[in-house]
Amino acid sequence: MAEVIVETARLVLRRWRDHDFAPWLEHLNTPQVKAFLGGVQPLETMAERFAKLERAWDVAGYSFLAVERCEDRAFLGACGIGRIETASAPDGLRGEVEIGWQLRADCWGQGYATEAARAVLAMAFERFAFPTVFAQTSENNRASWRVMERLGMARRADLDYPDPDYPPQDNPTMVYALPRADWEARQT
């Protein structure tokens, strides 16, 4: 069984297992889920990304995690933290820690993204003591930036940037941030 990293009332966030690739590909590489993430990707690209997900925890000590529903252990998606590696990101953002999530389309609107992201933020600030966690999205991805706002993240328009890896309609990349002190103040 894969190592459970975080549990919430409804979710288990755990390390990846080899057999997660099939549901990850089936549920997260769809036109609906990938609408603001560069579109459906070729199998080879997805296989490379999955291999990177599997290795990341061992390399960095943190990563994006598989998200399962506690009730039935159904695979719902991914949520976690990583470093911003986008070459076109501005200097004040590149290399910083970001949080992100991807859920199956049939799980949208049920609070799973917010619940998983809250648990990941707690891990980022309590376990790793990161000073700030960033998040990025497209202006058109209203659902994602609404989650960022529910998490207490503030818009950082000064860090927005055009990302040539995404189509014009998904640019510029919008940036949100949550300093650790702000997160701590919300915990009391």
GROMACS .gro file of C-alpha atoms in nm:
model
  188
    1MET     CA    1   0.000   0.000   0.000
    2ALA     CA    2   0.124   0.348  -0.085
    3GLU     CA    3   0.233   0.573   0.196
    4VAL     CA    4  -0.047   0.800   0.317
    5ILE     CA    5   0.087   1.151   0.361
    6VAL     CA    6  -0.226   1.344   0.461
    7GLU     CA    7  -0.582   1.249   0.554
    8THR     CA    8  -0.884   1.477   0.574
    9ALA     CA    9  -1.245   1.410   0.666
   10ARG     CA   10  -1.320   1.279   0.315
   11LEU     CA   11  -0.986   1.235   0.142
   12VAL     CA   12  -0.658   1.046   0.151
   13LEU     CA   13  -0.355   1.207  -0.012
   14ARG     CA   14  -0.085   0.951  -0.073
   15ARG     CA   15   0.225   0.872  -0.272
   16TRP     CA   16   0.180   0.737  -0.621
   17ARG     CA   17   0.168   0.367  -0.710
   18ASP     CA   18   0.252   0.224  -1.051
   19HIS     CA   19  -0.107   0.114  -1.109
   20ASP     CA   20  -0.228   0.475  -1.061
   21PHE     CA   21  -0.112   0.554  -1.415
   22ALA     CA   22  -0.423   0.408  -1.584
   23PRO     CA   23  -0.683   0.602  -1.381
   24TRP     CA   24  -0.461   0.913  -1.384
   25LEU     CA   25  -0.448   0.898  -1.763
   26GLU     CA   26  -0.818   0.811  -1.800
   27HIS     CA   27  -0.954   1.077  -1.567
   28LEU     CA   28  -0.704   1.363  -1.583
   29ASN     CA   29  -0.599   1.366  -1.950
   30THR     CA   30  -0.941   1.465  -2.082
   31PRO     CA   31  -1.049   1.772  -2.280
   32GLN     CA   32  -1.251   1.895  -1.982
   33VAL     CA   33  -0.977   1.854  -1.719
   34LYS     CA   34  -0.700   1.976  -1.951
   35ALA     CA   35  -0.900   2.273  -2.086
   36PHE     CA   36  -0.672   2.524  -1.906
   37LEU     CA   37  -0.365   2.300  -1.881
   38GLY     CA   38  -0.246   2.290  -2.239
   39GLY     CA   39  -0.503   2.042  -2.370
   40VAL     CA   40  -0.496   1.664  -2.391
   41GLN     CA   41  -0.138   1.540  -2.403
   42PRO     CA   42   0.016   1.249  -2.596
   43LEU     CA   43   0.063   0.922  -2.409
   44GLU     CA   44   0.443   0.961  -2.408
   45THR     CA   45   0.420   1.305  -2.246
   46MET     CA   46   0.180   1.177  -1.982
   47ALA     CA   47   0.405   0.877  -1.910
   48GLU     CA   48   0.703   1.111  -1.858
   49ARG     CA   49   0.499   1.333  -1.624
   50PHE     CA   50   0.376   1.035  -1.425
   51ALA     CA   51   0.730   0.900  -1.385
   52LYS     CA   52   0.836   1.243  -1.260
   53LEU     CA   53   0.548   1.243  -1.008
   54GLU     CA   54   0.655   0.903  -0.877
   55ARG     CA   55   1.018   1.015  -0.830
   56ALA     CA   56   0.954   1.363  -0.693
   57TRP     CA   57   0.884   1.268  -0.331
   58ASP     CA   58   1.210   1.074  -0.304
   59VAL     CA   59   1.406   1.356  -0.467
   60ALA     CA   60   1.257   1.664  -0.297
   61GLY     CA   61   1.073   1.525   0.005
   62TYR     CA   62   0.743   1.666  -0.123
   63SER     CA   63   0.539   1.638  -0.440
   64PHE     CA   64   0.198   1.625  -0.593
   65LEU     CA   65   0.004   1.339  -0.437
   66ALA     CA   66  -0.268   1.102  -0.549
   67VAL     CA   67  -0.608   1.198  -0.405
   68GLU     CA   68  -0.853   0.923  -0.308
   69ARG     CA   69  -1.195   0.942  -0.149
   70CYS     CA   70  -1.188   0.777   0.197
   71GLU     CA   71  -1.532   0.626   0.159
   72ASP     CA   72  -1.457   0.400  -0.138
   73ARG     CA   73  -1.086   0.462  -0.215
   74ALA     CA   74  -1.185   0.593  -0.559
   75PHE     CA   75  -0.910   0.784  -0.742
   76LEU     CA   76  -1.016   1.150  -0.765
   77GLY     CA   77  -0.705   1.324  -0.893
   78ALA     CA   78  -0.391   1.496  -0.769
   79CYS     CA   79  -0.299   1.777  -0.532
   80GLY     CA   80   0.034   1.885  -0.393
   81ILE     CA   81   0.331   2.115  -0.402
   82GLY     CA   82   0.630   2.150  -0.626
   83ARG     CA   83   0.877   2.408  -0.749
   84ILE     CA   84   0.783   2.647  -1.029
   85GLU     CA   85   1.004   2.544  -1.319
   86THR     CA   86   0.842   2.745  -1.597
   87ALA     CA   87   1.120   2.918  -1.790
   88SER     CA   88   0.899   3.218  -1.871
   89ALA     CA   89   0.802   3.278  -1.506
   90PRO     CA   90   0.947   3.602  -1.366
   91ASP     CA   91   1.254   3.595  -1.143
   92GLY     CA   92   1.050   3.651  -0.826
   93LEU     CA   93   0.846   3.341  -0.901
   94ARG     CA   94   1.068   3.086  -1.075
   95GLY     CA   95   1.198   2.830  -0.826
   96GLU     CA   96   0.936   2.914  -0.563
   97VAL     CA   97   0.691   2.660  -0.417
   98GLU     CA   98   0.352   2.627  -0.581
   99ILE     CA   99   0.039   2.436  -0.493
  100GLY     CA  100  -0.181   2.282  -0.757
  101TRP     CA  101  -0.466   2.040  -0.808
  102GLN     CA  102  -0.636   1.841  -1.081
  103LEU     CA  103  -0.953   1.647  -1.017
  104ARG     CA  104  -1.174   1.424  -1.227
  105ALA     CA  105  -1.447   1.632  -1.390
  106ASP     CA  106  -1.723   1.432  -1.218
  107CYS     CA  107  -1.575   1.540  -0.882
  108TRP     CA  108  -1.584   1.914  -0.949
  109GLY     CA  109  -1.804   2.139  -0.737
  110GLN     CA  110  -1.801   1.911  -0.431
  111GLY     CA  111  -1.533   2.091  -0.231
  112TYR     CA  112  -1.267   1.824  -0.286
  113ALA     CA  113  -1.011   2.062  -0.437
  114THR     CA  114  -1.042   2.306  -0.147
  115GLU     CA  115  -1.030   2.026   0.111
  116ALA     CA  116  -0.722   1.865  -0.043
  117ALA     CA  117  -0.548   2.200  -0.093
  118ARG     CA  118  -0.608   2.304   0.270
  119ALA     CA  119  -0.439   1.985   0.385
  120VAL     CA  120  -0.148   2.039   0.147
  121LEU     CA  121  -0.104   2.400   0.263
  122ALA     CA  122  -0.091   2.280   0.624
  123MET     CA  123   0.180   2.034   0.524
  124ALA     CA  124   0.371   2.302   0.330
  125PHE     CA  125   0.372   2.546   0.621
  126GLU     CA  126   0.388   2.312   0.923
  127ARG     CA  127   0.615   2.034   0.798
  128PHE     CA  128   0.833   2.224   0.552
  129ALA     CA  129   0.805   2.581   0.687
  130PHE     CA  130   0.794   2.736   0.341
  131PRO     CA  131   0.767   3.116   0.375
  132THR     CA  132   0.515   3.153   0.090
  133VAL     CA  133   0.318   2.919  -0.133
  134PHE     CA  134   0.217   3.038  -0.480
  135ALA     CA  135  -0.050   2.916  -0.722
  136GLN     CA  136  -0.094   2.977  -1.092
  137THR     CA  137  -0.388   2.959  -1.329
  138SER     CA  138  -0.549   3.106  -1.635
  139GLU     CA  139  -0.793   3.394  -1.598
  140ASN     CA  140  -1.045   3.174  -1.780
  141ASN     CA  141  -1.014   2.902  -1.515
  142ARG     CA  142  -1.254   3.070  -1.275
  143ALA     CA  143  -1.309   2.755  -1.069
  144SER     CA  144  -0.938   2.726  -0.993
  145TRP     CA  145  -0.883   3.086  -0.892
  146ARG     CA  146  -1.198   3.072  -0.679
  147VAL     CA  147  -1.036   2.781  -0.488
  148MET     CA  148  -0.725   2.996  -0.445
  149GLU     CA  149  -0.937   3.274  -0.297
  150ARG     CA  150  -1.119   3.032  -0.063
  151LEU     CA  151  -0.776   2.919   0.058
  152GLY     CA  152  -0.694   3.279   0.155
  153MET     CA  153  -0.449   3.333  -0.129
  154ALA     CA  154  -0.411   3.687  -0.258
  155ARG     CA  155  -0.378   3.790  -0.620
  156ARG     CA  156  -0.024   3.889  -0.724
  157ALA     CA  157  -0.083   4.063  -1.057
  158ASP     CA  158   0.275   4.196  -1.042
  159LEU     CA  159   0.394   3.838  -1.103
  160ASP     CA  160   0.156   3.753  -1.390
  161TYR     CA  161   0.338   3.648  -1.706
  162PRO     CA  162   0.276   3.520  -2.058
  163ASP     CA  163   0.351   3.149  -2.087
  164PRO     CA  164   0.431   3.037  -2.443
  165ASP     CA  165   0.349   2.677  -2.346
  166TYR     CA  166  -0.019   2.773  -2.336
  167PRO     CA  167  -0.248   2.911  -2.607
  168PRO     CA  168  -0.321   3.286  -2.622
  169GLN     CA  169  -0.667   3.248  -2.468
  170ASP     CA  170  -0.506   3.101  -2.154
  171ASN     CA  171  -0.258   3.386  -2.112
  172PRO     CA  172  -0.139   3.558  -1.914
  173THR     CA  173  -0.079   3.315  -1.630
  174MET     CA  174  -0.236   3.463  -1.315
  175VAL     CA  175  -0.044   3.428  -0.990
  176TYR     CA  176  -0.175   3.403  -0.633
  177ALA     CA  177   0.028   3.381  -0.311
  178LEU     CA  178  -0.022   3.290   0.053
  179PRO     CA  179   0.252   3.393   0.296
  180ARG     CA  180   0.296   3.162   0.592
  181ALA     CA  181   0.213   3.443   0.839
  182ASP     CA  182  -0.122   3.502   0.664
  183TRP     CA  183  -0.198   3.130   0.670
  184GLU     CA  184  -0.110   3.110   1.041
  185ALA     CA  185  -0.338   3.406   1.119
  186ARG     CA  186  -0.629   3.222   0.953
  187GLN     CA  187  -0.572   2.914   1.172
  188THR     CA  188  -0.672   3.086   1.496
   0.00000   0.00000   0.00000
